[in-house]
Amino acid sequence: MTTGGDPDPPVRSEHGVRIASAAGIDLDGLLLRGVSWGGIRTCLEVPQWDLLVDVGAVDHRQVYGRRVLLTHGHLDHLGGLANHVALRELMGQTPAEYFLPPSLVEPVQRLLALWREIDRAPLEVQLVPLPAGQVLPIQRDLALQSFETVHRVNSQGYLVWRVAQKLNEELQGLPSHEIAQRRKAGEVVTHEVQHAEIAFSGDTRIEGVLQHPAVMGAQRLVLEATFLDERVPVDQARRLGHVHLQEIAEHAERFTCETLVLTHLSQRYSLEEAARLVRATLPTELADRVVLL
Ligand SMILES: [Zn+2]
Ligand SMILES: [Zn+2]
């Protein structure tokens, strides 16, 4: 299922900071939607790629998600896993692929075995352990890479690369029949180019993203920002394994992404209040690139 024919979701703006609507937000041609509140539930969606990031809770709409990226085992990110598996079975879908940190494979298998005993459903899954740093092609022009993050439990984020073949510089402008001839003769006429489409931090301290330049420079960076003001100070945020808005401000010049999507906010902040704090805390140039979801 894709939403290619849907109109662009409306975008609300408070203090000049964009806020995703319930229908999601179009980020330069890539629809991102879903829900993410710190400690409550996280399930982000990229319908174009049939992709979900975490399954803290799911509903019937998310049955299309045949690729699920799991960042870590906290309940607000993993609690809906068995529901998602069962939902796809109910709707006659093939088992989804669940990409996850290798350390989670065995506990998740045990968890599903218990649910099978209780629910008497097959609950078939494809668990795909993805060690941090590993790159895995997921379709002809897309590859997935996990990256190490820093949280209270074992965790990782994900980067989606677009992979394309580009004609070699020296051949550009040549007539196509000549290029075809050269290719036929065995000459390598193209080279691979990669573009970091989107990165998902999952739950992490800020160094979980700072230490990965490709993540910081992704076209779209979806970053957790659980705490936004002095009600929870930076050192406490760090102890809890989360990012504080103040830290984003401190490292503002390192955020070379085009769009910075802030998610996983603590429920103590409304989106309107979050927009005000983003505007007041971040340099204008970075605040202008922020989307709240
Ligand atoms: Zn969380
Ligand atoms: Zn967590």
PDB file of C-alpha atoms and ligand atoms in Angstrom:
ATOM      1  CA  MET A   1       0.000   0.000   0.000  1.00  0.00           C
ATOM      2  CA  THR A   2       1.309   3.416  -0.821  1.00  0.00           C
ATOM      3  CA  THR A   3      -0.204   6.831  -0.431  1.00  0.00           C
ATOM      4  CA  GLY A   4       1.208   8.157  -3.690  1.00  0.00           C
ATOM      5  CA  GLY A   5      -2.149   9.560  -4.751  1.00  0.00           C
ATOM      6  CA  ASP A   6      -2.920  11.337  -1.493  1.00  0.00           C
ATOM      7  CA  PRO A   7      -2.741  15.110  -1.350  1.00  0.00           C
ATOM      8  CA  ASP A   8       0.122  16.582   0.657  1.00  0.00           C
ATOM      9  CA  PRO A   9      -0.739  16.672   4.348  1.00  0.00           C
ATOM     10  CA  PRO A  10      -1.328  20.171   5.686  1.00  0.00           C
ATOM     11  CA  VAL A  11       1.524  21.728   7.654  1.00  0.00           C
ATOM     12  CA  ARG A  12       0.938  23.773  10.754  1.00  0.00           C
ATOM     13  CA  SER A  13       3.494  26.269  11.938  1.00  0.00           C
ATOM     14  CA  GLU A  14       3.966  27.782  15.392  1.00  0.00           C
ATOM     15  CA  HIS A  15       6.660  30.395  15.961  1.00  0.00           C
ATOM     16  CA  GLY A  16       7.783  29.604  12.412  1.00  0.00           C
ATOM     17  CA  VAL A  17       8.511  25.970  13.364  1.00  0.00           C
ATOM     18  CA  ARG A  18       6.767  23.330  11.254  1.00  0.00           C
ATOM     19  CA  ILE A  19       4.567  20.792  13.048  1.00  0.00           C
ATOM     20  CA  ALA A  20       3.509  17.525  11.387  1.00  0.00           C
ATOM     21  CA  SER A  21      -0.241  16.931  11.266  1.00  0.00           C
ATOM     22  CA  ALA A  22      -1.900  13.616  12.083  1.00  0.00           C
ATOM     23  CA  ALA A  23      -1.643  12.830   8.350  1.00  0.00           C
ATOM     24  CA  GLY A  24       2.124  13.280   8.577  1.00  0.00           C
ATOM     25  CA  ILE A  25       4.446  15.648   6.791  1.00  0.00           C
ATOM     26  CA  ASP A  26       5.868  15.672   3.285  1.00  0.00           C
ATOM     27  CA  LEU A  27       9.652  16.073   3.594  1.00  0.00           C
ATOM     28  CA  ASP A  28      10.759  16.937   0.069  1.00  0.00           C
ATOM     29  CA  GLY A  29       8.848  14.074  -1.484  1.00  0.00           C
ATOM     30  CA  LEU A  30       9.074  11.607   1.386  1.00  0.00           C
ATOM     31  CA  LEU A  31       5.998  11.259   3.576  1.00  0.00           C
ATOM     32  CA  LEU A  32       6.787  10.748   7.259  1.00  0.00           C
ATOM     33  CA  ARG A  33       3.994  10.138   9.716  1.00  0.00           C
ATOM     34  CA  GLY A  34       3.254   8.310  12.938  1.00  0.00           C
ATOM     35  CA  VAL A  35       3.450   8.905  16.612  1.00  0.00           C
ATOM     36  CA  SER A  36       6.339   9.336  19.029  1.00  0.00           C
ATOM     37  CA  TRP A  37       6.021  10.455  22.633  1.00  0.00           C
ATOM     38  CA  GLY A  38       8.817   9.664  25.074  1.00  0.00           C
ATOM     39  CA  GLY A  39       7.957   6.771  27.380  1.00  0.00           C
ATOM     40  CA  ILE A  40       4.467   6.465  25.855  1.00  0.00           C
ATOM     41  CA  ARG A  41       4.796   5.003  22.367  1.00  0.00           C
ATOM     42  CA  THR A  42       6.811   5.342  19.183  1.00  0.00           C
ATOM     43  CA  CYS A  43       5.840   4.056  15.741  1.00  0.00           C
ATOM     44  CA  LEU A  44       7.067   6.140  12.800  1.00  0.00           C
ATOM     45  CA  GLU A  45       6.053   5.359   9.245  1.00  0.00           C
ATOM     46  CA  VAL A  46       7.455   5.861   5.757  1.00  0.00           C
ATOM     47  CA  PRO A  47       4.553   4.473   3.667  1.00  0.00           C
ATOM     48  CA  GLN A  48       6.442   4.864   0.368  1.00  0.00           C
ATOM     49  CA  TRP A  49       8.861   2.135   1.432  1.00  0.00           C
ATOM     50  CA  ASP A  50       6.340   0.059   3.472  1.00  0.00           C
ATOM     51  CA  LEU A  51       8.559   0.919   6.416  1.00  0.00           C
ATOM     52  CA  LEU A  52       7.886   1.294  10.131  1.00  0.00           C
ATOM     53  CA  VAL A  53      10.406   2.417  12.734  1.00  0.00           C
ATOM     54  CA  ASP A  54       9.637   0.831  16.110  1.00  0.00           C
ATOM     55  CA  VAL A  55       6.294  -0.647  17.133  1.00  0.00           C
ATOM     56  CA  GLY A  56       5.534   0.803  20.553  1.00  0.00           C
ATOM     57  CA  ALA A  57       1.886   0.433  19.597  1.00  0.00           C
ATOM     58  CA  VAL A  58       0.236  -0.338  16.285  1.00  0.00           C
ATOM     59  CA  ASP A  59      -3.209  -0.083  14.771  1.00  0.00           C
ATOM     60  CA  HIS A  60      -4.762  -1.729  11.710  1.00  0.00           C
ATOM     61  CA  ARG A  61      -3.423   1.001   9.380  1.00  0.00           C
ATOM     62  CA  GLN A  62       0.105  -0.201   9.953  1.00  0.00           C
ATOM     63  CA  VAL A  63      -0.545  -3.656   8.495  1.00  0.00           C
ATOM     64  CA  TYR A  64       1.237  -2.474   5.311  1.00  0.00           C
ATOM     65  CA  GLY A  65       4.546  -2.237   7.185  1.00  0.00           C
ATOM     66  CA  ARG A  66       6.488  -5.178   5.778  1.00  0.00           C
ATOM     67  CA  ARG A  67       9.825  -3.746   6.932  1.00  0.00           C
ATOM     68  CA  VAL A  68      10.153  -2.814  10.573  1.00  0.00           C
ATOM     69  CA  LEU A  69      13.279  -1.219  12.006  1.00  0.00           C
ATOM     70  CA  LEU A  70      13.576  -1.866  15.736  1.00  0.00           C
ATOM     71  CA  THR A  71      15.916   0.483  17.614  1.00  0.00           C
ATOM     72  CA  HIS A  72      15.890  -1.063  21.100  1.00  0.00           C
ATOM     73  CA  GLY A  73      13.848  -3.092  23.521  1.00  0.00           C
ATOM     74  CA  HIS A  74      12.081  -0.478  25.652  1.00  0.00           C
ATOM     75  CA  LEU A  75       8.355  -1.136  25.820  1.00  0.00           C
ATOM     76  CA  ASP A  76       7.387   2.214  24.286  1.00  0.00           C
ATOM     77  CA  HIS A  77       9.256   1.034  21.138  1.00  0.00           C
ATOM     78  CA  LEU A  78       8.749  -2.738  21.113  1.00  0.00           C
ATOM     79  CA  GLY A  79       5.542  -3.351  23.087  1.00  0.00           C
ATOM     80  CA  GLY A  80       3.345  -3.660  19.967  1.00  0.00           C
ATOM     81  CA  LEU A  81       5.552  -6.183  18.171  1.00  0.00           C
ATOM     82  CA  ALA A  82       3.370  -9.282  18.692  1.00  0.00           C
ATOM     83  CA  ASN A  83       0.317  -7.183  17.766  1.00  0.00           C
ATOM     84  CA  HIS A  84       1.921  -6.178  14.496  1.00  0.00           C
ATOM     85  CA  VAL A  85       2.826  -9.777  13.661  1.00  0.00           C
ATOM     86  CA  ALA A  86      -0.729 -10.919  14.475  1.00  0.00           C
ATOM     87  CA  LEU A  87      -2.293  -8.046  12.541  1.00  0.00           C
ATOM     88  CA  ARG A  88      -0.453  -9.010   9.348  1.00  0.00           C
ATOM     89  CA  GLU A  89      -1.535 -12.628   9.787  1.00  0.00           C
ATOM     90  CA  LEU A  90      -5.127 -11.548  10.333  1.00  0.00           C
ATOM     91  CA  MET A  91      -5.034  -9.518   7.121  1.00  0.00           C
ATOM     92  CA  GLY A  92      -3.469 -12.371   5.109  1.00  0.00           C
ATOM     93  CA  GLN A  93      -0.091 -10.629   4.674  1.00  0.00           C
ATOM     94  CA  THR A  94       3.252 -12.424   4.488  1.00  0.00           C
ATOM     95  CA  PRO A  95       5.453 -12.182   7.599  1.00  0.00           C
ATOM     96  CA  ALA A  96       7.223  -8.822   7.829  1.00  0.00           C
ATOM     97  CA  GLU A  97      10.966  -8.431   8.141  1.00  0.00           C
ATOM     98  CA  TYR A  98      11.995  -7.093  11.531  1.00  0.00           C
ATOM     99  CA  PHE A  99      15.494  -5.593  11.547  1.00  0.00           C
ATOM    100  CA  LEU A 100      16.953  -5.427  15.039  1.00  0.00           C
ATOM    101  CA  PRO A 101      20.096  -5.315  17.169  1.00  0.00           C
ATOM    102  CA  PRO A 102      21.558  -8.873  17.299  1.00  0.00           C
ATOM    103  CA  SER A 103      21.255  -8.937  21.104  1.00  0.00           C
ATOM    104  CA  LEU A 104      17.458  -8.695  20.812  1.00  0.00           C
ATOM    105  CA  VAL A 105      16.938 -11.710  18.556  1.00  0.00           C
ATOM    106  CA  GLU A 106      16.890 -14.365  21.229  1.00  0.00           C
ATOM    107  CA  PRO A 107      14.669 -12.492  23.760  1.00  0.00           C
ATOM    108  CA  VAL A 108      12.224 -11.554  20.990  1.00  0.00           C
ATOM    109  CA  GLN A 109      12.049 -15.203  19.915  1.00  0.00           C
ATOM    110  CA  ARG A 110      11.266 -16.184  23.499  1.00  0.00           C
ATOM    111  CA  LEU A 111       8.651 -13.448  23.754  1.00  0.00           C
ATOM    112  CA  LEU A 112       6.912 -14.618  20.582  1.00  0.00           C
ATOM    113  CA  ALA A 113       7.052 -18.243  21.747  1.00  0.00           C
ATOM    114  CA  LEU A 114       5.136 -17.202  24.881  1.00  0.00           C
ATOM    115  CA  TRP A 115       2.578 -15.314  22.798  1.00  0.00           C
ATOM    116  CA  ARG A 116       2.131 -18.371  20.567  1.00  0.00           C
ATOM    117  CA  GLU A 117       1.424 -20.429  23.674  1.00  0.00           C
ATOM    118  CA  ILE A 118      -1.097 -17.882  24.952  1.00  0.00           C
ATOM    119  CA  ASP A 119      -2.700 -16.783  21.675  1.00  0.00           C
ATOM    120  CA  ARG A 120      -2.418 -20.052  19.652  1.00  0.00           C
ATOM    121  CA  ALA A 121      -1.562 -17.965  16.571  1.00  0.00           C
ATOM    122  CA  PRO A 122       1.351 -18.913  14.251  1.00  0.00           C
ATOM    123  CA  LEU A 123       3.049 -15.500  14.730  1.00  0.00           C
ATOM    124  CA  GLU A 124       5.602 -16.107  11.982  1.00  0.00           C
ATOM    125  CA  VAL A 125       8.346 -13.538  11.670  1.00  0.00           C
ATOM    126  CA  GLN A 126      11.562 -12.898   9.826  1.00  0.00           C
ATOM    127  CA  LEU A 127      14.019 -11.515  12.355  1.00  0.00           C
ATOM    128  CA  VAL A 128      16.987  -9.893  10.617  1.00  0.00           C
ATOM    129  CA  PRO A 129      19.810  -9.048  13.041  1.00  0.00           C
ATOM    130  CA  LEU A 130      21.742  -6.062  11.731  1.00  0.00           C
ATOM    131  CA  PRO A 131      25.015  -5.497  13.602  1.00  0.00           C
ATOM    132  CA  ALA A 132      25.836  -1.794  13.985  1.00  0.00           C
ATOM    133  CA  GLY A 133      27.584  -0.455  10.897  1.00  0.00           C
ATOM    134  CA  GLN A 134      26.383  -3.177   8.549  1.00  0.00           C
ATOM    135  CA  VAL A 135      24.814  -2.188   5.217  1.00  0.00           C
ATOM    136  CA  LEU A 136      22.014  -4.303   3.738  1.00  0.00           C
ATOM    137  CA  PRO A 137      20.317  -3.679   0.361  1.00  0.00           C
ATOM    138  CA  ILE A 138      16.520  -3.742   0.851  1.00  0.00           C
ATOM    139  CA  GLN A 139      15.448  -2.999  -2.708  1.00  0.00           C
ATOM    140  CA  ARG A 140      17.156  -2.220  -6.014  1.00  0.00           C
ATOM    141  CA  ASP A 141      17.872   1.409  -5.176  1.00  0.00           C
ATOM    142  CA  LEU A 142      17.756   1.424  -1.355  1.00  0.00           C
ATOM    143  CA  ALA A 143      20.104   0.148   1.331  1.00  0.00           C
ATOM    144  CA  LEU A 144      19.753   0.069   5.084  1.00  0.00           C
ATOM    145  CA  GLN A 145      22.578   0.722   7.527  1.00  0.00           C
ATOM    146  CA  SER A 146      22.400   0.432  11.295  1.00  0.00           C
ATOM    147  CA  PHE A 147      24.554   2.619  13.507  1.00  0.00           C
ATOM    148  CA  GLU A 148      25.519   2.403  17.157  1.00  0.00           C
ATOM    149  CA  THR A 149      23.719   4.721  19.582  1.00  0.00           C
ATOM    150  CA  VAL A 150      24.067   5.309  23.340  1.00  0.00           C
ATOM    151  CA  HIS A 151      21.051   4.564  25.552  1.00  0.00           C
ATOM    152  CA  ARG A 152      20.260   2.801  28.838  1.00  0.00           C
ATOM    153  CA  VAL A 153      19.905  -0.513  27.001  1.00  0.00           C
ATOM    154  CA  ASN A 154      21.549  -1.846  23.853  1.00  0.00           C
ATOM    155  CA  SER A 155      20.318   0.358  21.001  1.00  0.00           C
ATOM    156  CA  GLN A 156      20.923   1.353  17.409  1.00  0.00           C
ATOM    157  CA  GLY A 157      19.709   3.816  14.819  1.00  0.00           C
ATOM    158  CA  TYR A 158      19.131   3.339  11.075  1.00  0.00           C
ATOM    159  CA  LEU A 159      20.173   5.168   7.954  1.00  0.00           C
ATOM    160  CA  VAL A 160      18.451   4.634   4.595  1.00  0.00           C
ATOM    161  CA  TRP A 161      20.717   5.147   1.579  1.00  0.00           C
ATOM    162  CA  ARG A 162      19.549   5.701  -1.974  1.00  0.00           C
ATOM    163  CA  VAL A 163      21.939   3.938  -4.300  1.00  0.00           C
ATOM    164  CA  ALA A 164      22.155   4.901  -7.961  1.00  0.00           C
ATOM    165  CA  GLN A 165      24.408   4.276 -10.952  1.00  0.00           C
ATOM    166  CA  LYS A 166      25.802   7.462 -12.471  1.00  0.00           C
ATOM    167  CA  LEU A 167      27.485   7.842 -15.844  1.00  0.00           C
ATOM    168  CA  ASN A 168      31.228   8.439 -15.506  1.00  0.00           C
ATOM    169  CA  GLU A 169      32.207  12.095 -15.790  1.00  0.00           C
ATOM    170  CA  GLU A 170      34.335  11.719 -18.932  1.00  0.00           C
ATOM    171  CA  LEU A 171      31.438  10.061 -20.812  1.00  0.00           C
ATOM    172  CA  GLN A 172      28.831  12.692 -20.102  1.00  0.00           C
ATOM    173  CA  GLY A 173      27.633  14.415 -23.262  1.00  0.00           C
ATOM    174  CA  LEU A 174      28.576  11.487 -25.519  1.00  0.00           C
ATOM    175  CA  PRO A 175      25.842  10.094 -27.813  1.00  0.00           C
ATOM    176  CA  SER A 176      24.036   7.163 -26.208  1.00  0.00           C
ATOM    177  CA  HIS A 177      24.957   4.673 -28.972  1.00  0.00           C
ATOM    178  CA  GLU A 178      28.635   5.312 -28.273  1.00  0.00           C
ATOM    179  CA  ILE A 179      28.163   4.731 -24.552  1.00  0.00           C
ATOM    180  CA  ALA A 180      26.270   1.524 -25.354  1.00  0.00           C
ATOM    181  CA  GLN A 181      29.131   0.429 -27.637  1.00  0.00           C
ATOM    182  CA  ARG A 182      31.723   1.038 -24.939  1.00  0.00           C
ATOM    183  CA  ARG A 183      29.665  -0.874 -22.415  1.00  0.00           C
ATOM    184  CA  LYS A 184      29.375  -3.760 -24.883  1.00  0.00           C
ATOM    185  CA  ALA A 185      33.134  -3.723 -25.298  1.00  0.00           C
ATOM    186  CA  GLY A 186      33.487  -4.285 -21.555  1.00  0.00           C
ATOM    187  CA  GLU A 187      34.241  -0.742 -20.420  1.00  0.00           C
ATOM    188  CA  VAL A 188      32.858   0.254 -17.016  1.00  0.00           C
ATOM    189  CA  VAL A 189      30.792   3.339 -17.881  1.00  0.00           C
ATOM    190  CA  THR A 190      29.024   4.039 -14.589  1.00  0.00           C
ATOM    191  CA  HIS A 191      29.896   4.334 -10.927  1.00  0.00           C
ATOM    192  CA  GLU A 192      27.788   3.996  -7.810  1.00  0.00           C
ATOM    193  CA  VAL A 193      26.621   7.080  -5.926  1.00  0.00           C
ATOM    194  CA  GLN A 194      24.967   7.004  -2.519  1.00  0.00           C
ATOM    195  CA  HIS A 195      22.685   9.538  -0.934  1.00  0.00           C
ATOM    196  CA  ALA A 196      21.643   9.425   2.722  1.00  0.00           C
ATOM    197  CA  GLU A 197      17.861   9.856   2.405  1.00  0.00           C
ATOM    198  CA  ILE A 198      16.861   9.665   6.055  1.00  0.00           C
ATOM    199  CA  ALA A 199      18.304   8.671   9.420  1.00  0.00           C
ATOM    200  CA  PHE A 200      16.398   7.575  12.535  1.00  0.00           C
ATOM    201  CA  SER A 201      18.212   7.981  15.853  1.00  0.00           C
ATOM    202  CA  GLY A 202      15.919   5.923  18.078  1.00  0.00           C
ATOM    203  CA  ASP A 203      16.491   6.707  21.766  1.00  0.00           C
ATOM    204  CA  THR A 204      20.014   7.927  22.391  1.00  0.00           C
ATOM    205  CA  ARG A 205      22.269  10.421  24.045  1.00  0.00           C
ATOM    206  CA  ILE A 206      23.372  13.096  21.622  1.00  0.00           C
ATOM    207  CA  GLU A 207      26.749  11.438  20.943  1.00  0.00           C
ATOM    208  CA  GLY A 208      24.819   8.572  19.353  1.00  0.00           C
ATOM    209  CA  VAL A 209      24.311  10.843  16.342  1.00  0.00           C
ATOM    210  CA  LEU A 210      27.275  13.246  16.709  1.00  0.00           C
ATOM    211  CA  GLN A 211      29.734  10.392  16.201  1.00  0.00           C
ATOM    212  CA  HIS A 212      28.298   9.516  12.761  1.00  0.00           C
ATOM    213  CA  PRO A 213      28.900  12.248  10.133  1.00  0.00           C
ATOM    214  CA  ALA A 214      26.706  10.439   7.565  1.00  0.00           C
ATOM    215  CA  VAL A 215      23.811  10.554  10.038  1.00  0.00           C
ATOM    216  CA  MET A 216      24.340  14.254  10.821  1.00  0.00           C
ATOM    217  CA  GLY A 217      24.454  15.018   7.101  1.00  0.00           C
ATOM    218  CA  ALA A 218      21.492  12.894   6.008  1.00  0.00           C
ATOM    219  CA  GLN A 219      18.921  14.790   3.968  1.00  0.00           C
ATOM    220  CA  ARG A 220      16.424  14.205   6.776  1.00  0.00           C
ATOM    221  CA  LEU A 221      17.494  13.421  10.328  1.00  0.00           C
ATOM    222  CA  VAL A 222      14.803  12.129  12.685  1.00  0.00           C
ATOM    223  CA  LEU A 223      16.216  12.763  16.140  1.00  0.00           C
ATOM    224  CA  GLU A 224      14.814  12.108  19.562  1.00  0.00           C
ATOM    225  CA  ALA A 225      14.652  15.269  21.705  1.00  0.00           C
ATOM    226  CA  THR A 226      12.972  14.076  24.860  1.00  0.00           C
ATOM    227  CA  PHE A 227      13.715  17.109  27.026  1.00  0.00           C
ATOM    228  CA  LEU A 228      13.468  20.725  25.971  1.00  0.00           C
ATOM    229  CA  ASP A 229      13.974  23.035  28.926  1.00  0.00           C
ATOM    230  CA  GLU A 230      15.308  23.343  32.495  1.00  0.00           C
ATOM    231  CA  ARG A 231      12.416  21.390  33.997  1.00  0.00           C
ATOM    232  CA  VAL A 232      14.679  18.427  33.208  1.00  0.00           C
ATOM    233  CA  PRO A 233      18.297  19.619  33.119  1.00  0.00           C
ATOM    234  CA  VAL A 234      20.884  18.366  30.636  1.00  0.00           C
ATOM    235  CA  ASP A 235      22.721  16.117  33.125  1.00  0.00           C
ATOM    236  CA  GLN A 236      19.486  14.367  34.061  1.00  0.00           C
ATOM    237  CA  ALA A 237      18.569  13.920  30.383  1.00  0.00           C
ATOM    238  CA  ARG A 238      21.988  12.358  29.827  1.00  0.00           C
ATOM    239  CA  ARG A 239      21.588  10.036  32.809  1.00  0.00           C
ATOM    240  CA  LEU A 240      18.321   8.835  31.299  1.00  0.00           C
ATOM    241  CA  GLY A 241      20.041   8.253  27.941  1.00  0.00           C
ATOM    242  CA  HIS A 242      18.250  11.016  26.022  1.00  0.00           C
ATOM    243  CA  VAL A 243      18.905  14.182  24.028  1.00  0.00           C
ATOM    244  CA  HIS A 244      18.238  17.646  25.475  1.00  0.00           C
ATOM    245  CA  LEU A 245      17.391  20.584  23.207  1.00  0.00           C
ATOM    246  CA  GLN A 246      20.191  22.566  24.874  1.00  0.00           C
ATOM    247  CA  GLU A 247      22.708  20.034  23.545  1.00  0.00           C
ATOM    248  CA  ILE A 248      21.342  20.388  20.014  1.00  0.00           C
ATOM    249  CA  ALA A 249      21.892  24.147  20.359  1.00  0.00           C
ATOM    250  CA  GLU A 250      25.468  23.591  21.577  1.00  0.00           C
ATOM    251  CA  HIS A 251      26.319  21.472  18.551  1.00  0.00           C
ATOM    252  CA  ALA A 252      24.088  23.358  16.088  1.00  0.00           C
ATOM    253  CA  GLU A 253      26.799  23.840  13.459  1.00  0.00           C
ATOM    254  CA  ARG A 254      27.332  20.093  13.215  1.00  0.00           C
ATOM    255  CA  PHE A 255      23.749  19.460  12.075  1.00  0.00           C
ATOM    256  CA  THR A 256      24.332  19.518   8.327  1.00  0.00           C
ATOM    257  CA  CYS A 257      21.051  17.705   7.538  1.00  0.00           C
ATOM    258  CA  GLU A 258      18.527  19.599   5.391  1.00  0.00           C
ATOM    259  CA  THR A 259      15.624  18.836   7.728  1.00  0.00           C
ATOM    260  CA  LEU A 260      15.825  18.010  11.432  1.00  0.00           C
ATOM    261  CA  VAL A 261      12.730  16.178  12.661  1.00  0.00           C
ATOM    262  CA  LEU A 262      12.465  16.224  16.456  1.00  0.00           C
ATOM    263  CA  THR A 263      10.445  13.377  17.975  1.00  0.00           C
ATOM    264  CA  HIS A 264       9.964  11.430  21.207  1.00  0.00           C
ATOM    265  CA  LEU A 265       9.194  14.602  23.180  1.00  0.00           C
ATOM    266  CA  SER A 266       8.302  14.209  26.797  1.00  0.00           C
ATOM    267  CA  GLN A 267       4.551  14.515  27.286  1.00  0.00           C
ATOM    268  CA  ARG A 268       5.108  17.487  29.587  1.00  0.00           C
ATOM    269  CA  TYR A 269       5.465  19.635  26.441  1.00  0.00           C
ATOM    270  CA  SER A 270       2.656  20.374  24.015  1.00  0.00           C
ATOM    271  CA  LEU A 271       3.725  20.716  20.383  1.00  0.00           C
ATOM    272  CA  GLU A 272       2.964  24.447  20.548  1.00  0.00           C
ATOM    273  CA  GLU A 273       5.176  24.823  23.589  1.00  0.00           C
ATOM    274  CA  ALA A 274       7.878  22.717  21.954  1.00  0.00           C
ATOM    275  CA  ALA A 275       7.824  25.025  18.921  1.00  0.00           C
ATOM    276  CA  ARG A 276       8.268  28.042  21.169  1.00  0.00           C
ATOM    277  CA  LEU A 277      11.208  26.406  22.964  1.00  0.00           C
ATOM    278  CA  VAL A 278      12.859  25.358  19.681  1.00  0.00           C
ATOM    279  CA  ARG A 279      12.589  28.952  18.433  1.00  0.00           C
ATOM    280  CA  ALA A 280      13.964  30.336  21.699  1.00  0.00           C
ATOM    281  CA  THR A 281      16.823  27.826  22.098  1.00  0.00           C
ATOM    282  CA  LEU A 282      18.215  27.001  18.647  1.00  0.00           C
ATOM    283  CA  PRO A 283      20.006  29.390  16.302  1.00  0.00           C
ATOM    284  CA  THR A 284      17.492  30.763  13.751  1.00  0.00           C
ATOM    285  CA  GLU A 285      19.170  28.987  10.871  1.00  0.00           C
ATOM    286  CA  LEU A 286      18.676  25.583  12.523  1.00  0.00           C
ATOM    287  CA  ALA A 287      15.215  26.301  13.976  1.00  0.00           C
ATOM    288  CA  ASP A 288      14.083  27.092  10.417  1.00  0.00           C
ATOM    289  CA  ARG A 289      14.997  23.526   9.399  1.00  0.00           C
ATOM    290  CA  VAL A 290      13.150  21.864  12.307  1.00  0.00           C
ATOM    291  CA  VAL A 291       9.941  19.824  12.047  1.00  0.00           C
ATOM    292  CA  LEU A 292       8.164  18.597  15.176  1.00  0.00           C
ATOM    293  CA  LEU A 293       6.449  15.228  15.058  1.00  0.00           C
TER     294      LEU A 293
HETATM  295 ZN    ZN B   1      11.559   5.784  24.202  1.00  0.00          ZN
HETATM  296 ZN    ZN B   2      14.341   3.931  25.365  1.00  0.00          ZN
END
